[in-house]
């Protein structure tokens, strides 16, 4: 082969390579993590079947689509620390190993909450409330043991979960009643001691409602002023088709950002079913009786509602992207519609459609819409 032919072949190969690369870079991303790369990580809350590999279809979606995971239940106090001297680390260990295998940003959820805490935590042998020092010690030991075990491996902890009432005052939980208001700062201090590098979040729902938002803003402001190591606010994002408005979400993120904390959308799902509660809430204790009117899509979601959901998801992701300088993570609360807690709350046994993948694991219109919002921003 002459030198000239060799050169021509070399140039042709180079041209082919350029064409391939150009095609690859102009193609729409196929995963959420790719679509939002450089903006924020996109996570999913995962359940025991996914952690242990029993849900293979779910695991394939998680591995392909997400670059962060949250434990839907396995790190809650009653699961990980059911008895005073018994810790159950088997599932949490597998959870962390799952995230590491996929090189994910791993979240811990949650340390101090009023729900899913065993009764013994607050009581003595006679069944009476323990005193402040005893409860502080129990809280300290729990946080030290759980956060310490995953030091440097779980990158972010939901330290205090849902401490506020809807009117912005502090919830009268046993934590507050026994320890007093400073239980919140103590929890953050203990978590920081156990892993000084971990991001530490105050996490709550309905923060878009004015009274609750003001309560949360006042709380974060006070914690920051006292030097408490709170790094982010988790806006859970158990949303509906109408609530919160795009303007409201925008204003809520801005208000927290002004306080110098990062914002995470920590538990996103969008309900299309008729609202069964008067108030916009995600209070797990809420229960409403079954009524066919509250379950209108038991046999499938009409196309028009799929489209409405897709637009709604796109609008909200547009807001998150606008705030990409402070929003560090957006986590969906589940993988497919079949996994969602929304099927059983506040009414048991409804057929709900709040996520981006349908019951058979197929991407929904909402998925495409979310991908497009991320991809368009990249090419702007
Ligand atoms: O999705 C979780 C569901 O499986 C549990 O039964 C429920 C009860 O504690 O908790 C759900 O997750 C909640 C989260 O931990 C905190 N914010 C509200 C979430 C939805 O209820």
Short mmCIF file of C-alpha atoms and ligand atoms in Angstrom, two decimals:
data_model
loop_
_atom_site.label_atom_id
_atom_site.label_comp_id
_atom_site.label_asym_id
_atom_site.label_seq_id
_atom_site.Cartn_x
_atom_site.Cartn_y
_atom_site.Cartn_z
CA UNK A 1 0.00 0.00 0.00
CA UNK A 2 1.38 3.40 -0.97
CA UNK A 3 1.89 6.10 1.62
CA UNK A 4 -0.79 8.12 -0.13
CA UNK A 5 -3.38 5.31 0.12
CA UNK A 6 -2.49 4.78 3.77
CA UNK A 7 -2.97 8.49 4.46
CA UNK A 8 -6.33 8.46 2.62
CA UNK A 9 -7.49 5.44 4.63
CA UNK A 10 -6.39 7.16 7.83
CA UNK A 11 -8.38 10.27 6.94
CA UNK A 12 -11.44 8.21 6.06
CA UNK A 13 -11.25 6.43 9.42
CA UNK A 14 -10.91 9.76 11.19
CA UNK A 15 -13.93 11.15 9.30
CA UNK A 16 -15.99 8.08 10.23
CA UNK A 17 -14.99 8.50 13.85
CA UNK A 18 -16.04 12.16 13.81
CA UNK A 19 -19.44 11.24 12.30
CA UNK A 20 -20.00 8.57 14.96
CA UNK A 21 -18.99 10.89 17.76
CA UNK A 22 -21.20 13.69 16.44
CA UNK A 23 -24.18 11.35 16.15
CA UNK A 24 -23.58 10.08 19.65
CA UNK A 25 -23.38 13.56 21.12
CA UNK A 26 -26.44 14.92 19.33
CA UNK A 27 -28.58 11.93 20.29
CA UNK A 28 -31.02 12.42 23.13
CA UNK A 29 -29.78 10.87 26.35
CA UNK A 30 -31.48 7.61 27.23
CA UNK A 31 -31.11 7.86 30.98
CA UNK A 32 -32.13 10.32 33.65
CA UNK A 33 -28.62 10.39 35.11
CA UNK A 34 -27.16 11.25 31.74
CA UNK A 35 -29.79 13.89 30.97
CA UNK A 36 -29.03 15.74 34.22
CA UNK A 37 -25.30 15.12 34.41
CA UNK A 38 -23.57 18.29 35.50
CA UNK A 39 -26.77 19.67 37.01
CA UNK A 40 -27.71 17.29 39.85
CA UNK A 41 -27.85 13.59 40.59
CA UNK A 42 -31.16 11.80 40.02
CA UNK A 43 -32.09 9.20 42.61
CA UNK A 44 -34.68 6.58 43.44
CA UNK A 45 -35.86 5.24 46.77
CA UNK A 46 -35.34 1.49 46.68
CA UNK A 47 -37.07 -1.29 48.60
CA UNK A 48 -35.93 -4.60 50.09
CA UNK A 49 -36.72 -6.64 46.95
CA UNK A 50 -34.50 -4.31 44.94
CA UNK A 51 -31.72 -4.27 47.52
CA UNK A 52 -31.58 -8.07 47.65
CA UNK A 53 -31.78 -8.58 43.89
CA UNK A 54 -35.21 -10.26 43.91
CA UNK A 55 -36.69 -7.54 41.74
CA UNK A 56 -34.46 -7.94 38.72
CA UNK A 57 -36.53 -5.76 36.46
CA UNK A 58 -36.46 -2.98 39.06
CA UNK A 59 -32.71 -3.39 39.54
CA UNK A 60 -32.07 -3.08 35.81
CA UNK A 61 -33.95 0.22 35.76
CA UNK A 62 -32.15 1.50 38.84
CA UNK A 63 -28.71 0.63 37.47
CA UNK A 64 -29.42 2.13 34.08
CA UNK A 65 -31.28 5.30 35.06
CA UNK A 66 -30.20 6.59 38.44
CA UNK A 67 -26.97 7.80 40.02
CA UNK A 68 -28.26 8.01 43.57
CA UNK A 69 -30.31 5.78 45.88
CA UNK A 70 -32.29 6.31 49.07
CA UNK A 71 -33.46 3.47 51.34
CA UNK A 72 -37.26 3.55 51.33
CA UNK A 73 -37.50 1.77 54.70
CA UNK A 74 -34.47 -0.35 55.65
CA UNK A 75 -32.64 2.34 57.60
CA UNK A 76 -35.60 3.54 59.61
CA UNK A 77 -35.14 3.10 63.34
CA UNK A 78 -37.65 0.25 63.82
CA UNK A 79 -35.94 -1.73 61.05
CA UNK A 80 -32.29 -1.14 61.81
CA UNK A 81 -32.54 -0.96 65.61
CA UNK A 82 -35.67 -2.88 66.66
CA UNK A 83 -34.56 -3.72 70.22
CA UNK A 84 -32.33 -1.80 72.64
CA UNK A 85 -29.30 -4.01 72.00
CA UNK A 86 -30.20 -5.39 68.58
CA UNK A 87 -29.14 -3.79 65.35
CA UNK A 88 -30.20 -5.37 62.06
CA UNK A 89 -27.54 -4.37 59.58
CA UNK A 90 -28.01 -7.11 57.04
CA UNK A 91 -30.27 -5.19 54.62
CA UNK A 92 -28.62 -1.79 55.19
CA UNK A 93 -25.22 -3.38 54.44
CA UNK A 94 -26.61 -4.79 51.20
CA UNK A 95 -28.17 -1.41 50.42
CA UNK A 96 -24.84 0.37 50.73
CA UNK A 97 -23.05 -2.37 48.75
CA UNK A 98 -25.66 -1.96 45.98
CA UNK A 99 -24.94 1.77 45.75
CA UNK A 100 -21.19 1.24 45.76
CA UNK A 101 -21.40 -1.40 43.06
CA UNK A 102 -23.13 1.15 40.83
CA UNK A 103 -20.93 4.09 41.95
CA UNK A 104 -23.94 5.95 43.26
CA UNK A 105 -24.46 8.84 45.63
CA UNK A 106 -25.84 7.00 48.66
CA UNK A 107 -28.41 8.56 50.98
CA UNK A 108 -29.31 7.50 54.53
CA UNK A 109 -32.94 7.91 55.61
CA UNK A 110 -33.70 8.70 58.40
CA UNK A 111 -32.28 9.15 61.89
CA UNK A 112 -34.78 11.06 64.01
CA UNK A 113 -38.47 10.84 63.14
CA UNK A 114 -41.69 10.48 65.12
CA UNK A 115 -42.83 7.58 62.94
CA UNK A 116 -41.40 4.05 62.67
CA UNK A 117 -39.58 4.41 66.00
CA UNK A 118 -40.12 1.47 68.34
CA UNK A 119 -42.00 2.32 71.56
CA UNK A 120 -39.07 1.23 73.77
CA UNK A 121 -37.00 4.20 72.60
CA UNK A 122 -39.10 6.62 74.67
CA UNK A 123 -40.05 4.38 77.60
CA UNK A 124 -38.51 2.87 80.72
CA UNK A 125 -39.17 -0.65 82.09
CA UNK A 126 -42.41 0.52 83.72
CA UNK A 127 -43.71 2.04 80.50
CA UNK A 128 -43.19 5.66 81.59
CA UNK A 129 -41.44 8.25 79.44
CA UNK A 130 -37.69 8.29 80.07
CA UNK A 131 -35.98 11.52 81.12
CA UNK A 132 -34.17 13.94 78.80
CA UNK A 133 -30.68 12.60 79.46
CA UNK A 134 -31.69 9.00 78.85
CA UNK A 135 -33.35 9.84 75.54
CA UNK A 136 -30.41 11.99 74.45
CA UNK A 137 -28.10 9.10 75.20
CA UNK A 138 -30.27 6.69 73.20
CA UNK A 139 -30.37 9.11 70.30
CA UNK A 140 -26.62 9.61 70.49
CA UNK A 141 -25.85 5.90 70.59
CA UNK A 142 -28.20 5.15 67.70
CA UNK A 143 -26.73 7.87 65.50
CA UNK A 144 -23.16 7.04 66.46
CA UNK A 145 -23.69 3.35 65.68
CA UNK A 146 -25.63 3.73 62.42
CA UNK A 147 -23.89 6.74 60.89
CA UNK A 148 -20.51 5.55 62.21
CA UNK A 149 -20.91 2.16 60.55
CA UNK A 150 -21.28 3.76 57.12
CA UNK A 151 -18.88 6.65 57.64
CA UNK A 152 -17.49 7.78 54.29
CA UNK A 153 -19.85 5.42 52.44
CA UNK A 154 -23.26 7.01 52.97
CA UNK A 155 -22.72 10.53 51.66
CA UNK A 156 -25.86 12.21 52.92
CA UNK A 157 -28.17 11.66 55.89
CA UNK A 158 -31.74 12.78 56.50
CA UNK A 159 -31.03 13.65 60.12
CA UNK A 160 -34.35 15.05 61.31
CA UNK A 161 -37.50 14.13 59.44
CA UNK A 162 -40.85 15.91 59.56
CA UNK A 163 -40.41 17.88 62.80
CA UNK A 164 -42.97 20.53 61.82
CA UNK A 165 -46.74 20.81 61.95
CA UNK A 166 -48.67 22.28 59.03
CA UNK A 167 -48.85 25.64 60.82
CA UNK A 168 -45.08 25.79 61.09
CA UNK A 169 -44.86 25.05 64.81
CA UNK A 170 -42.84 22.13 66.12
CA UNK A 171 -44.65 18.79 66.10
CA UNK A 172 -45.41 17.52 69.62
CA UNK A 173 -43.42 14.33 69.11
CA UNK A 174 -41.94 12.35 72.00
CA UNK A 175 -38.57 13.80 70.96
CA UNK A 176 -39.82 17.32 71.58
CA UNK A 177 -41.80 16.46 74.71
CA UNK A 178 -38.96 14.60 76.41
CA UNK A 179 -35.85 16.44 75.25
CA UNK A 180 -37.15 19.88 74.35
CA UNK A 181 -36.56 21.99 71.22
CA UNK A 182 -32.84 21.34 71.14
CA UNK A 183 -33.37 17.70 70.15
CA UNK A 184 -32.99 18.92 66.59
CA UNK A 185 -29.60 20.52 67.02
CA UNK A 186 -28.40 17.59 69.13
CA UNK A 187 -29.32 15.17 66.33
CA UNK A 188 -27.32 17.19 63.81
CA UNK A 189 -24.36 17.47 66.17
CA UNK A 190 -24.29 13.73 66.85
CA UNK A 191 -24.52 12.97 63.11
CA UNK A 192 -21.71 15.39 62.37
CA UNK A 193 -19.53 13.85 65.08
CA UNK A 194 -20.16 10.38 63.63
CA UNK A 195 -19.25 11.42 60.08
CA UNK A 196 -17.88 14.95 59.68
CA UNK A 197 -17.90 14.68 55.86
CA UNK A 198 -21.53 13.65 55.45
CA UNK A 199 -24.13 16.06 54.14
CA UNK A 200 -26.84 16.54 56.75
CA UNK A 201 -30.42 17.29 55.81
CA UNK A 202 -33.57 18.56 57.46
CA UNK A 203 -36.33 16.75 55.51
CA UNK A 204 -40.05 17.56 55.39
CA UNK A 205 -43.18 17.57 53.22
CA UNK A 206 -45.52 20.40 52.17
CA UNK A 207 -42.77 22.97 52.64
CA UNK A 208 -44.37 24.87 49.77
CA UNK A 209 -47.32 25.78 52.03
CA UNK A 210 -46.67 29.21 53.43
CA UNK A 211 -47.06 28.59 57.14
CA UNK A 212 -45.00 25.44 57.12
CA UNK A 213 -42.39 27.00 54.87
CA UNK A 214 -42.04 29.92 57.25
CA UNK A 215 -41.64 27.53 60.17
CA UNK A 216 -38.93 25.62 58.30
CA UNK A 217 -37.16 28.81 57.26
CA UNK A 218 -37.13 30.04 60.86
CA UNK A 219 -35.84 26.68 62.05
CA UNK A 220 -33.01 26.52 59.50
CA UNK A 221 -32.08 30.14 60.15
CA UNK A 222 -31.83 29.45 63.87
CA UNK A 223 -29.79 26.28 63.36
CA UNK A 224 -27.40 28.09 61.00
CA UNK A 225 -27.04 31.00 63.42
CA UNK A 226 -26.13 28.58 66.20
CA UNK A 227 -23.53 26.92 64.01
CA UNK A 228 -25.43 23.62 63.81
CA UNK A 229 -24.03 21.57 60.91
CA UNK A 230 -27.14 21.48 58.70
CA UNK A 231 -26.09 21.45 55.05
CA UNK A 232 -29.35 20.96 53.17
CA UNK A 233 -33.10 21.06 53.22
CA UNK A 234 -35.05 18.18 51.77
CA UNK A 235 -38.24 19.31 50.08
CA UNK A 236 -39.92 15.92 49.88
CA UNK A 237 -42.08 16.64 46.84
CA UNK A 238 -45.14 14.45 47.37
CA UNK A 239 -46.92 16.55 44.80
CA UNK A 240 -50.16 16.64 42.84
CA UNK A 241 -51.12 17.74 39.34
CA UNK A 242 -51.98 21.23 40.63
CA UNK A 243 -50.02 21.59 43.83
CA UNK A 244 -47.54 23.17 44.25
CA UNK A 245 -47.63 25.68 41.44
CA UNK A 246 -44.44 26.18 39.47
CA UNK A 247 -44.15 29.71 40.92
CA UNK A 248 -44.55 28.37 44.43
CA UNK A 249 -41.90 25.68 43.93
CA UNK A 250 -39.57 28.28 42.47
CA UNK A 251 -40.12 30.66 45.38
CA UNK A 252 -39.71 27.88 47.96
CA UNK A 253 -36.36 26.75 46.58
CA UNK A 254 -35.16 30.37 46.39
CA UNK A 255 -36.20 31.05 49.98
CA UNK A 256 -34.15 28.13 51.33
CA UNK A 257 -31.22 28.88 49.06
CA UNK A 258 -31.02 32.38 50.54
CA UNK A 259 -30.25 30.84 53.92
CA UNK A 260 -27.09 29.30 52.54
CA UNK A 261 -28.21 25.68 52.50
CA UNK A 262 -28.40 23.32 49.55
CA UNK A 263 -31.79 22.00 48.46
CA UNK A 264 -32.65 18.44 47.61
CA UNK A 265 -35.95 17.22 46.23
CA UNK A 266 -35.88 14.13 48.36
CA UNK A 267 -39.06 12.09 47.75
CA UNK A 268 -40.63 13.16 44.49
CA UNK A 269 -43.85 11.63 43.19
CA UNK A 270 -46.87 13.23 41.54
CA UNK A 271 -50.31 11.90 42.33
CA UNK A 272 -52.94 11.96 39.58
CA UNK A 273 -55.71 10.46 41.76
CA UNK A 274 -58.43 12.56 43.39
CA UNK A 275 -57.08 14.08 46.59
CA UNK A 276 -58.52 12.13 49.51
CA UNK A 277 -57.47 14.53 52.26
CA UNK A 278 -58.54 18.14 52.75
CA UNK A 279 -55.01 19.28 53.29
CA UNK A 280 -52.02 18.79 51.01
CA UNK A 281 -49.99 16.47 53.21
CA UNK A 282 -47.87 13.33 53.29
CA UNK A 283 -48.60 12.51 56.92
CA UNK A 284 -48.17 8.74 57.12
CA UNK A 285 -50.71 8.41 59.93
CA UNK A 286 -53.55 9.69 57.72
CA UNK A 287 -56.15 7.04 56.75
CA UNK A 288 -59.18 7.44 54.48
CA UNK A 289 -61.79 4.72 53.75
CA UNK A 290 -62.10 3.06 50.34
CA UNK A 291 -64.46 4.63 47.82
CA UNK A 292 -64.54 3.79 44.08
CA UNK A 293 -64.72 7.50 43.29
CA UNK A 294 -61.27 7.89 44.79
CA UNK A 295 -59.86 5.17 42.52
CA UNK A 296 -60.93 6.19 39.01
CA UNK A 297 -58.08 4.63 36.99
CA UNK A 298 -58.11 1.08 38.33
CA UNK A 299 -58.12 -0.21 34.74
CA UNK A 300 -55.50 2.09 33.28
CA UNK A 301 -54.59 5.73 32.96
CA UNK A 302 -56.28 7.68 30.12
CA UNK A 303 -53.89 9.17 27.58
CA UNK A 304 -54.99 12.70 28.46
CA UNK A 305 -53.91 12.19 32.08
CA UNK A 306 -50.60 10.60 30.97
CA UNK A 307 -50.00 13.78 29.01
CA UNK A 308 -50.99 15.99 31.90
CA UNK A 309 -48.61 14.10 34.17
CA UNK A 310 -45.81 14.38 31.62
CA UNK A 311 -46.26 18.14 31.36
CA UNK A 312 -46.37 18.48 35.12
CA UNK A 313 -43.13 16.50 35.55
CA UNK A 314 -41.48 18.57 32.83
CA UNK A 315 -42.57 21.83 34.47
CA UNK A 316 -41.22 20.82 37.85
CA UNK A 317 -37.91 19.55 36.47
CA UNK A 318 -37.67 22.90 34.67
CA UNK A 319 -37.80 24.61 38.06
CA UNK A 320 -35.22 22.27 39.58
CA UNK A 321 -32.89 22.92 36.66
CA UNK A 322 -33.33 26.64 36.97
CA UNK A 323 -31.94 26.22 40.50
CA UNK A 324 -29.16 23.81 39.58
CA UNK A 325 -26.67 25.90 41.56
CA UNK A 326 -28.43 24.94 44.82
CA UNK A 327 -30.40 21.81 43.93
CA UNK A 328 -27.93 18.96 44.29
CA UNK A 329 -30.24 15.95 43.99
CA UNK A 330 -33.71 15.01 42.82
CA UNK A 331 -34.91 11.64 44.12
CA UNK A 332 -38.04 9.83 42.95
CA UNK A 333 -39.80 8.00 45.81
CA UNK A 334 -39.86 4.60 44.16
CA UNK A 335 -38.96 3.07 40.80
CA UNK A 336 -42.18 1.90 39.10
CA UNK A 337 -45.80 2.81 39.81
CA UNK A 338 -46.26 -0.66 41.31
CA UNK A 339 -43.71 0.15 44.04
CA UNK A 340 -45.23 3.41 45.19
CA UNK A 341 -46.50 3.98 48.72
CA UNK A 342 -49.17 6.09 47.03
CA UNK A 343 -51.10 2.91 46.12
CA UNK A 344 -51.88 2.50 49.82
CA UNK A 345 -51.98 6.00 51.21
CA UNK A 346 -54.17 7.54 52.46
CA UNK A 347 -56.60 5.01 50.94
CA UNK A 348 -55.57 1.35 50.84
CA UNK A 349 -55.50 -0.52 47.54
CA UNK A 350 -55.81 2.26 44.96
CA UNK A 351 -54.12 2.14 41.56
CA UNK A 352 -51.76 5.07 41.50
CA UNK A 353 -49.50 6.42 38.73
CA UNK A 354 -47.06 8.79 40.42
CA UNK A 355 -43.66 7.76 38.99
CA UNK A 356 -41.77 7.68 35.68
CA UNK A 357 -42.00 3.92 34.97
CA UNK A 358 -45.27 2.03 34.66
CA UNK A 359 -46.27 -1.22 36.35
CA UNK A 360 -44.53 -3.32 33.74
CA UNK A 361 -41.32 -1.29 34.03
CA UNK A 362 -41.84 0.66 30.81
CA UNK A 363 -40.91 4.33 30.66
CA UNK A 364 -43.98 6.57 30.67
CA UNK A 365 -44.59 9.75 28.67
CA UNK A 366 -43.50 11.58 31.81
CA UNK A 367 -40.10 9.88 31.56
CA UNK A 368 -39.58 11.12 28.01
CA UNK A 369 -40.69 14.59 29.05
CA UNK A 370 -38.20 14.71 31.93
CA UNK A 371 -35.38 13.47 29.68
CA UNK A 372 -36.19 16.16 27.12
CA UNK A 373 -36.07 18.97 29.69
CA UNK A 374 -32.59 17.84 30.78
CA UNK A 375 -31.36 17.28 27.23
CA UNK A 376 -32.63 20.64 25.96
CA UNK A 377 -30.86 22.52 28.69
CA UNK A 378 -27.60 20.83 27.74
CA UNK A 379 -27.84 21.97 24.12
CA UNK A 380 -28.97 25.55 24.91
O1 LIG B 1 -42.55 4.84 51.28
C1 LIG B 1 -42.56 4.53 52.65
C2 LIG B 1 -43.58 3.43 52.93
O2 LIG B 1 -43.16 2.22 52.34
C3 LIG B 1 -43.77 3.25 54.43
O3 LIG B 1 -44.79 2.32 54.67
C4 LIG B 1 -44.10 4.59 55.03
C5 LIG B 1 -44.39 4.47 56.49
O4 LIG B 1 -43.44 4.95 57.33
O5 LIG B 1 -43.04 5.51 54.77
C6 LIG B 1 -42.92 5.78 53.43
O6 LIG B 1 -41.92 6.77 53.20
C7 LIG B 1 -42.13 8.03 53.82
C8 LIG B 1 -40.78 8.61 54.14
O7 LIG B 1 -40.04 7.72 54.91
C9 LIG B 1 -40.91 9.95 54.84
N1 LIG B 1 -41.75 10.87 54.11
C10 LIG B 1 -43.03 10.36 53.67
C11 LIG B 1 -42.83 9.05 52.91
C12 LIG B 1 -44.13 8.54 52.35
O8 LIG B 1 -44.98 8.20 53.38
#
